[in-house]
Short mmCIF file of N, CA and C in Angstrom, two decimals:
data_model
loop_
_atom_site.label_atom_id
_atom_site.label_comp_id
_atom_site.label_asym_id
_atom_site.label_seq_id
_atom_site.Cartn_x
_atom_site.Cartn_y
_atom_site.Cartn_z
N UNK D 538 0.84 -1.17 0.00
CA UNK D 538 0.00 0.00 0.00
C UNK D 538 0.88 1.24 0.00
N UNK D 539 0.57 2.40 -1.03
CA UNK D 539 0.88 3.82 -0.71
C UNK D 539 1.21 4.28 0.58
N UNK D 540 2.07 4.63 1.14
CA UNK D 540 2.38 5.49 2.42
C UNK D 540 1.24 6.63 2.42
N UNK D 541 1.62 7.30 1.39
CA UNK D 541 0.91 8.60 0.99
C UNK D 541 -0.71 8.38 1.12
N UNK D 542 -1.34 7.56 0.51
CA UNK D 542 -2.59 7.24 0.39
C UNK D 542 -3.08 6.91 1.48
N UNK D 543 -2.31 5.89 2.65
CA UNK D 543 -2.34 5.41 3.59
C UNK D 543 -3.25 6.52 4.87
N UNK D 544 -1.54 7.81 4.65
CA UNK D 544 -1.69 8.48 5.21
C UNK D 544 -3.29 9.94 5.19
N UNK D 545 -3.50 9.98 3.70
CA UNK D 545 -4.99 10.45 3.47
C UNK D 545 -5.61 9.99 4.21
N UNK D 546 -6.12 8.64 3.62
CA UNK D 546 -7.30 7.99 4.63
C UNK D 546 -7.67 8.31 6.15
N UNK D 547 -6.46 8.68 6.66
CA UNK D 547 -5.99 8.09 8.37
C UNK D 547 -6.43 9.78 8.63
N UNK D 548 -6.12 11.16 7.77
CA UNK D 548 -6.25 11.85 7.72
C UNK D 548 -7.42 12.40 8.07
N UNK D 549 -8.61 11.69 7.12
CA UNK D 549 -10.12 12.25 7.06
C UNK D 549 -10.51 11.54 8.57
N UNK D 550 -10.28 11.50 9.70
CA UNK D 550 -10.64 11.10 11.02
C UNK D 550 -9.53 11.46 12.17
N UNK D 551 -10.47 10.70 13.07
CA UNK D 551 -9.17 11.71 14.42
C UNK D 551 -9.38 10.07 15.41
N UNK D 552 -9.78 9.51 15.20
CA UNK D 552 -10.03 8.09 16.11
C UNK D 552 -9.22 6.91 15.35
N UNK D 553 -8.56 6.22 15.93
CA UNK D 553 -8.02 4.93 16.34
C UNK D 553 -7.37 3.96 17.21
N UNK D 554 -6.25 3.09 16.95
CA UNK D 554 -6.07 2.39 17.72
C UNK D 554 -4.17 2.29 17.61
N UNK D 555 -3.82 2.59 19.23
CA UNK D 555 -2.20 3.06 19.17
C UNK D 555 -2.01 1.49 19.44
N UNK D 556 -0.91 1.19 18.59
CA UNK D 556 -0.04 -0.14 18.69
C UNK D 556 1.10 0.16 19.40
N UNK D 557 1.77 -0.30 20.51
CA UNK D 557 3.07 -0.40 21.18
C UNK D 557 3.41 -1.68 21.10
N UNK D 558 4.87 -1.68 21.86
CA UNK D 558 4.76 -3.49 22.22
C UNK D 558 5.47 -3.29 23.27
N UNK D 559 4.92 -4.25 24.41
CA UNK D 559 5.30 -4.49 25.88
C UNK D 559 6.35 -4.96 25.73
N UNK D 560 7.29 -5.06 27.19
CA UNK D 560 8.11 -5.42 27.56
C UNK D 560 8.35 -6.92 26.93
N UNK D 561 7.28 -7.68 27.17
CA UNK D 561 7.55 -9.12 26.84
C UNK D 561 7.18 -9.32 25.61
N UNK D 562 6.65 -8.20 24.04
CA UNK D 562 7.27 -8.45 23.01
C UNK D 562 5.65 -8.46 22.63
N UNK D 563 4.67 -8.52 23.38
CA UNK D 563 3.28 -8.72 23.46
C UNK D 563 2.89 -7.44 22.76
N UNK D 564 1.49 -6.75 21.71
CA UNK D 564 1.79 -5.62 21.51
C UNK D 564 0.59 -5.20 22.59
N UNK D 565 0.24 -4.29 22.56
CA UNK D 565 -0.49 -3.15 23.49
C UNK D 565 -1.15 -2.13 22.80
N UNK D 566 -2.40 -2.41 23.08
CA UNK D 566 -3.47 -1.20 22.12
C UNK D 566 -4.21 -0.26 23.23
N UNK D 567 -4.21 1.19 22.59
CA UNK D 567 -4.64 1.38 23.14
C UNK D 567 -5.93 2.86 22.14
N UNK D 568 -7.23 3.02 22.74
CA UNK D 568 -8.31 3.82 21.73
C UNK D 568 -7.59 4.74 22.20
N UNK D 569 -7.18 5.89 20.91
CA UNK D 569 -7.04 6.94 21.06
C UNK D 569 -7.51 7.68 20.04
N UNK D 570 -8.11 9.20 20.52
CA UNK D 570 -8.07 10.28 19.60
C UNK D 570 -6.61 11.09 18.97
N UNK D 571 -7.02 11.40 17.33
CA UNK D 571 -5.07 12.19 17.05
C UNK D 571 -5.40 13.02 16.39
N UNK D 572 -4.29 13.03 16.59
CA UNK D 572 -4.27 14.67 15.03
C UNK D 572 -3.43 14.42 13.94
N UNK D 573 -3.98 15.01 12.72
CA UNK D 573 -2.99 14.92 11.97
C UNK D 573 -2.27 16.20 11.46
N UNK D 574 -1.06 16.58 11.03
CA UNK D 574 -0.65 17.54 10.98
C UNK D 574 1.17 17.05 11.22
N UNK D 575 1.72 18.04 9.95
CA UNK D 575 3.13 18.18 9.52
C UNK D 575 3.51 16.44 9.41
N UNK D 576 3.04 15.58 8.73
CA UNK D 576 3.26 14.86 8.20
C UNK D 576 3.47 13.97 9.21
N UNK D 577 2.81 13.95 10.29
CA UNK D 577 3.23 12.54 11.21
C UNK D 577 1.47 12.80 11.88
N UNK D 578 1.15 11.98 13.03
CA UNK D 578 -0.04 12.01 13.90
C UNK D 578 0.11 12.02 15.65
N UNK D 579 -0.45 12.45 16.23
CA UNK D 579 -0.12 13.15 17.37
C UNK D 579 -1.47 12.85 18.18
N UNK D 580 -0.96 12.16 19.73
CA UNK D 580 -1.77 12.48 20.57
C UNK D 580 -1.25 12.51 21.75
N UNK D 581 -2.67 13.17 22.77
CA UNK D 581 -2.44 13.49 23.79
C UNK D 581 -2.39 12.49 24.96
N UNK D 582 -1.42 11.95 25.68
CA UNK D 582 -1.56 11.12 26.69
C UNK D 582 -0.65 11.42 28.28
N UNK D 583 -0.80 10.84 28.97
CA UNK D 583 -0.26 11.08 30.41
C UNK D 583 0.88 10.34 30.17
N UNK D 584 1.99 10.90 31.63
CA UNK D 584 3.06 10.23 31.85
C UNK D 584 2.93 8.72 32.06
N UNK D 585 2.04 8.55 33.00
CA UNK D 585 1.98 7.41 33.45
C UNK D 585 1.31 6.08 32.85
N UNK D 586 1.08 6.41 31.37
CA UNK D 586 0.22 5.34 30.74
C UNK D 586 1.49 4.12 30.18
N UNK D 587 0.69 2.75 30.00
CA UNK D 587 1.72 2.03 29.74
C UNK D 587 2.13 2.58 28.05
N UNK D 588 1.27 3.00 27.11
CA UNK D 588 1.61 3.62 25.85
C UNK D 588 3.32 4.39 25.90
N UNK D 589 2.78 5.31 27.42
CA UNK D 589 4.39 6.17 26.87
C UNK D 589 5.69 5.27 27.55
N UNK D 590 5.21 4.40 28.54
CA UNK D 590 6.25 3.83 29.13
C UNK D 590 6.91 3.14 27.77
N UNK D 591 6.40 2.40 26.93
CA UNK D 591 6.63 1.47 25.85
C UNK D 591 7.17 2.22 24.72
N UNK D 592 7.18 3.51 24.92
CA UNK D 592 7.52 3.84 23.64
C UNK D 592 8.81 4.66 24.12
N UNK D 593 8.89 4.87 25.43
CA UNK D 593 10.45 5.50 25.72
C UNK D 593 11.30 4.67 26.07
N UNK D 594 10.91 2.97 26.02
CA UNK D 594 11.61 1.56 25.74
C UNK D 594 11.85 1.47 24.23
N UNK D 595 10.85 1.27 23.42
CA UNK D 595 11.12 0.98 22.00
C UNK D 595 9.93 1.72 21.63
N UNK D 596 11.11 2.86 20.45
CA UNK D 596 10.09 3.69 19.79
C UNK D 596 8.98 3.29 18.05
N UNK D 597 9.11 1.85 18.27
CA UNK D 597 8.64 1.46 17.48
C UNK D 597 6.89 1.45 17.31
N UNK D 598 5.91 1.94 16.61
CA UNK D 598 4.45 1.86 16.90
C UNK D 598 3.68 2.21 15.34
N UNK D 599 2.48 1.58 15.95
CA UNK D 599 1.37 1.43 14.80
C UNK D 599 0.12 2.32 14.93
N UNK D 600 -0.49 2.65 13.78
CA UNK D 600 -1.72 3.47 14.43
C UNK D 600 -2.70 2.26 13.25
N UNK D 601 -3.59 2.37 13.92
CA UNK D 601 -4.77 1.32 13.24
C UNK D 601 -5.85 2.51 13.18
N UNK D 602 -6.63 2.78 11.42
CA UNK D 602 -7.45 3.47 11.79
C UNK D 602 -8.46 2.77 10.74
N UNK D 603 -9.62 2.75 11.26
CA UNK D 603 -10.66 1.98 9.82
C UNK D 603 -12.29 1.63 10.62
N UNK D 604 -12.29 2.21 12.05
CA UNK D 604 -14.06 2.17 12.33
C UNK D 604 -14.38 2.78 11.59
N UNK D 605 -14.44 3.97 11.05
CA UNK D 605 -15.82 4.58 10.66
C UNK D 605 -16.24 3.97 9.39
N UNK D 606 -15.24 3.36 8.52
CA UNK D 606 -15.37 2.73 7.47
C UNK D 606 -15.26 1.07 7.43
N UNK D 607 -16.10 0.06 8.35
CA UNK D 607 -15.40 -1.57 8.81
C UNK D 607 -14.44 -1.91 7.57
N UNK D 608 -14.89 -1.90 6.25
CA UNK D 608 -14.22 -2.34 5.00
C UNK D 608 -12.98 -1.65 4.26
N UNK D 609 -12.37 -0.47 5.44
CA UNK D 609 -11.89 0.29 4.72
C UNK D 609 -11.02 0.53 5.86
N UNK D 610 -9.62 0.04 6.02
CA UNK D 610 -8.72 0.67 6.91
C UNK D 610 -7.21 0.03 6.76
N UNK D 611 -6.59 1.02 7.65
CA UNK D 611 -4.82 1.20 7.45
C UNK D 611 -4.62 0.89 8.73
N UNK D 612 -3.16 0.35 8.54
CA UNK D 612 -1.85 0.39 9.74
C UNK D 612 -0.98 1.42 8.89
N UNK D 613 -0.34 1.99 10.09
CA UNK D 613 0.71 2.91 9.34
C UNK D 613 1.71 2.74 10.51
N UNK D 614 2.95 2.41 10.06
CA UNK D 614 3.43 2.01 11.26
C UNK D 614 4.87 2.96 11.34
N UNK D 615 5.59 3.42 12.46
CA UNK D 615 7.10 4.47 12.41
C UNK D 615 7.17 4.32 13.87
N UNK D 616 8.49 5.21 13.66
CA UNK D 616 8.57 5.52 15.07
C UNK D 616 8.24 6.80 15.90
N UNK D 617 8.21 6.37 16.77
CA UNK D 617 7.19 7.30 17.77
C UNK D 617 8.43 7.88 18.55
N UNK D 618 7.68 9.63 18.90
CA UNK D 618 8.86 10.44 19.98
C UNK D 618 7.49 11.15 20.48
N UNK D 619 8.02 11.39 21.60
CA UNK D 619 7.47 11.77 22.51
C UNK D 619 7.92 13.44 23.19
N UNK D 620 7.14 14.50 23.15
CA UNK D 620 7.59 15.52 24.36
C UNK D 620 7.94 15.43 25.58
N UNK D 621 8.76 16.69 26.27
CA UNK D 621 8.71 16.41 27.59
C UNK D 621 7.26 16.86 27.85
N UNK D 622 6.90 16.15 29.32
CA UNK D 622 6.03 16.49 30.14
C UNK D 622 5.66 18.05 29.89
N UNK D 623 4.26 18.35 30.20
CA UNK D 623 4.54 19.82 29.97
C UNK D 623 4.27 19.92 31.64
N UNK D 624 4.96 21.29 31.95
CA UNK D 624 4.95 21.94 33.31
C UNK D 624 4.71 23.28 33.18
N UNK D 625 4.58 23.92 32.13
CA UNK D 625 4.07 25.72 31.97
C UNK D 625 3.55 25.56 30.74
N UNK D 626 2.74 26.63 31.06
CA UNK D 626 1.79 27.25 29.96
C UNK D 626 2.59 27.22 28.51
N UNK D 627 3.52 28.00 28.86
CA UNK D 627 4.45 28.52 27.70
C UNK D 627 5.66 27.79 27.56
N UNK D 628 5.48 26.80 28.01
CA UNK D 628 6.49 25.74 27.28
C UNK D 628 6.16 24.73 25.82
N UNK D 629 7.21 24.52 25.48
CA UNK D 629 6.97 23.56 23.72
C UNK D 629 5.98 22.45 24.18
N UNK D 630 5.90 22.03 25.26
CA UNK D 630 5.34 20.44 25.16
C UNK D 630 3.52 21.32 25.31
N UNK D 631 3.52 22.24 26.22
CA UNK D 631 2.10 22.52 26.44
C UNK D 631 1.38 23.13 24.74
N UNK D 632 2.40 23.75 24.41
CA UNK D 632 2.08 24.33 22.59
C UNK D 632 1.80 23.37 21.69
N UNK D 633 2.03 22.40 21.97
CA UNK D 633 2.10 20.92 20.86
C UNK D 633 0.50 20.63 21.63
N UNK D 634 0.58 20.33 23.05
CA UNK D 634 -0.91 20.28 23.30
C UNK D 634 -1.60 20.77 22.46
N UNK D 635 -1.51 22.07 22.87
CA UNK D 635 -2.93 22.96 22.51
C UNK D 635 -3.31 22.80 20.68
N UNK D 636 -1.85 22.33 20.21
CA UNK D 636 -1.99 22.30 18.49
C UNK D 636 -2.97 20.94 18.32
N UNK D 637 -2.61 20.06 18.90
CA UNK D 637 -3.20 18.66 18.95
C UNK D 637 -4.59 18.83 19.05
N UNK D 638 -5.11 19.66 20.59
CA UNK D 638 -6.33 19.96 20.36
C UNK D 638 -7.05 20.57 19.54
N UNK D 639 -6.53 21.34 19.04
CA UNK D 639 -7.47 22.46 18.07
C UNK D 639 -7.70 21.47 16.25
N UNK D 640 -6.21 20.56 16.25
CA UNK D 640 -6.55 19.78 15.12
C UNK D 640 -7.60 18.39 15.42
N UNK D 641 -7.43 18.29 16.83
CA UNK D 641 -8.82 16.76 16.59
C UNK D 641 -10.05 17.36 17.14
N UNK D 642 -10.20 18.29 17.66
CA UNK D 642 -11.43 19.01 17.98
C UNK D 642 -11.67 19.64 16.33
N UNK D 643 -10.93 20.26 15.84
CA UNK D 643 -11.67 21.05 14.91
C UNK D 643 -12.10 22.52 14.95
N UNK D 644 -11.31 22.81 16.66
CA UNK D 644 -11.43 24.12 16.65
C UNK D 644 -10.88 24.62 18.06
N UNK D 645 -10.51 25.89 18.83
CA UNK D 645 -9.72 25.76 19.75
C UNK D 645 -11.05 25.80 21.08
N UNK D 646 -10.04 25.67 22.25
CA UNK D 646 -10.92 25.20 23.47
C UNK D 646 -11.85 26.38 24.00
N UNK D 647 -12.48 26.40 24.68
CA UNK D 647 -13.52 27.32 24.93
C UNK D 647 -12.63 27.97 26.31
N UNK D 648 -11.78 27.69 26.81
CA UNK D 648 -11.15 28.34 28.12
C UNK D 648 -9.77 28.06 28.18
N UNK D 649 -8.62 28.04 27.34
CA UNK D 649 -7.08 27.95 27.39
C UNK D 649 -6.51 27.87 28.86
N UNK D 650 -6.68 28.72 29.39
CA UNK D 650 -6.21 28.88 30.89
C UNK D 650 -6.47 27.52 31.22
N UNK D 651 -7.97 27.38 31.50
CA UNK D 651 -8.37 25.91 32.22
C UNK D 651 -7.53 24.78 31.54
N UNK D 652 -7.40 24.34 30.28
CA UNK D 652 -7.22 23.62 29.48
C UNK D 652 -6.00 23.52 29.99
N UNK D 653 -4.94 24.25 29.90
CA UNK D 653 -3.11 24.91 29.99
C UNK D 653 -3.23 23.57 31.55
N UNK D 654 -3.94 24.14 32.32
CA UNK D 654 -4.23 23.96 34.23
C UNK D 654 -3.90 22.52 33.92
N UNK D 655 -4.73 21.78 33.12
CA UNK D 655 -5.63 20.44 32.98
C UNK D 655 -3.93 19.63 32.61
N UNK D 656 -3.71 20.07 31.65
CA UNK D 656 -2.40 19.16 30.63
C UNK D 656 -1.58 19.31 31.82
N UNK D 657 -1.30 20.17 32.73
CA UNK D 657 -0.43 20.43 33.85
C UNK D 657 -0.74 19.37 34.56
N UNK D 658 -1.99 19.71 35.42
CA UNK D 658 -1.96 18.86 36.45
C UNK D 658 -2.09 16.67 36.25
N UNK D 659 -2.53 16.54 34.75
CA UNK D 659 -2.31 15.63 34.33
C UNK D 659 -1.54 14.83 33.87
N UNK D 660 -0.35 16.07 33.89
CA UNK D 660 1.02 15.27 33.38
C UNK D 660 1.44 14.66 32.12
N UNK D 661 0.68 15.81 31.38
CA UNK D 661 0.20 14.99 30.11
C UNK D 661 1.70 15.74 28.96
N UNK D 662 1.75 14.60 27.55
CA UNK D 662 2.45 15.02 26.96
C UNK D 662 2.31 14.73 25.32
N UNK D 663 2.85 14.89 24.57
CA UNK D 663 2.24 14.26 23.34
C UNK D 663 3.33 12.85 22.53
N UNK D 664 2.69 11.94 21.77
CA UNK D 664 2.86 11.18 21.36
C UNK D 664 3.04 11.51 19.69
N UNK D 665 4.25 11.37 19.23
CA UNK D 665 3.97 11.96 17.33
C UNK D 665 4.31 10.14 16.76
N UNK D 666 3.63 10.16 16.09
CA UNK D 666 4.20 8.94 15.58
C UNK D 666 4.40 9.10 13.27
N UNK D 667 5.46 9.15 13.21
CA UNK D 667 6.51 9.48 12.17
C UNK D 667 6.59 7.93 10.86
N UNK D 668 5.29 8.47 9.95
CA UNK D 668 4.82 7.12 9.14
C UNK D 668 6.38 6.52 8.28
N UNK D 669 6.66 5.44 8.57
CA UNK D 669 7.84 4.69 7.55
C UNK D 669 6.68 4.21 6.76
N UNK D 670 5.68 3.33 6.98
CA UNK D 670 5.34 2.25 6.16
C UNK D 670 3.45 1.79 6.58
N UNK D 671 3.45 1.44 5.61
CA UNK D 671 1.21 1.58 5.82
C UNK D 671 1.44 -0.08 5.17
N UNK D 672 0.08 -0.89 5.47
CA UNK D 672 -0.87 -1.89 4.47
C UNK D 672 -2.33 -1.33 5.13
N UNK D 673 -2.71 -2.13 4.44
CA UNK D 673 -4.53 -1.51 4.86
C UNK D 673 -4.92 -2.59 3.41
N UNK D 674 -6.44 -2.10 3.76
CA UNK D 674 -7.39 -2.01 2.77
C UNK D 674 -8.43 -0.56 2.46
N UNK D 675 -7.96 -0.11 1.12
CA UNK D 675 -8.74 1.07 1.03
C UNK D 675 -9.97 0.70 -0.21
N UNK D 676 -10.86 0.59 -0.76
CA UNK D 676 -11.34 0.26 -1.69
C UNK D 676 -11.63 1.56 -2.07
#
């Protein structure tokens, strides 16, 4: 399959399914919402999820996207990097937030401040994952 084409498809939606692989080689899914934007896909998750633990072990990962269409979906698989944690408003990791949100929402948050508070006190950071290689089925 097309990388490129791959990456369209995966494009027209913001829902799927993050591939890692555990410690013991097992992989690890997990539902997430993303974004797409500057040629890779991006989401928002906490420090403490096994997703980021696995991927600051091996940055290897998959995004599975194809509910909205059952007959119609991709793996796109690269490697994944991760931000630091964000801890201020006006730091890079909280800016990548707020970009993330405004691309899988579709539009920006109704209260920034609160939002800024939220990614803080959650410990949250972002996930980019950087397409090498797709199969799917697109009809």
């Amino acid at each position: 399959m097309n990388l490129e084409e791959a990456m369209a498809f995966a494009a027209k939606d913001a829902r799927g399914l993050l591939l890692t692989i555990n410690p013991d080689g097992m992989p690890h899914a997990s539902n997430i919402v993303y974004a797409s934007f500057d040629d890779a896909f991006h989401v928002s998750t906490t420090d403490t999820r096994v997703k980021t633990r696995n991927i600051r072990r091996d940055p290897r990962a998959g995004l599975y996207v194809g509910f909205a269409e059952f007959g119609n979906w991709v793996v796109i698989e690269g490697k994944a990097t991760l931000t630091p944690v964000t801890t201020d408003p006006g730091d890079e990791a909280a800016a990548m937030l707020r970009r993330v949100y405004e691309a899988a929402a579709g539009g920006p948050h109704p209260d920034w401040d609160e939002f800024n508070q939220a990614m803080i006190d959650d410990r949250r950071l972002v996930v980019s994952i950087h397409p090498e290689r797709a199969y799917g089925q697109i009809r």
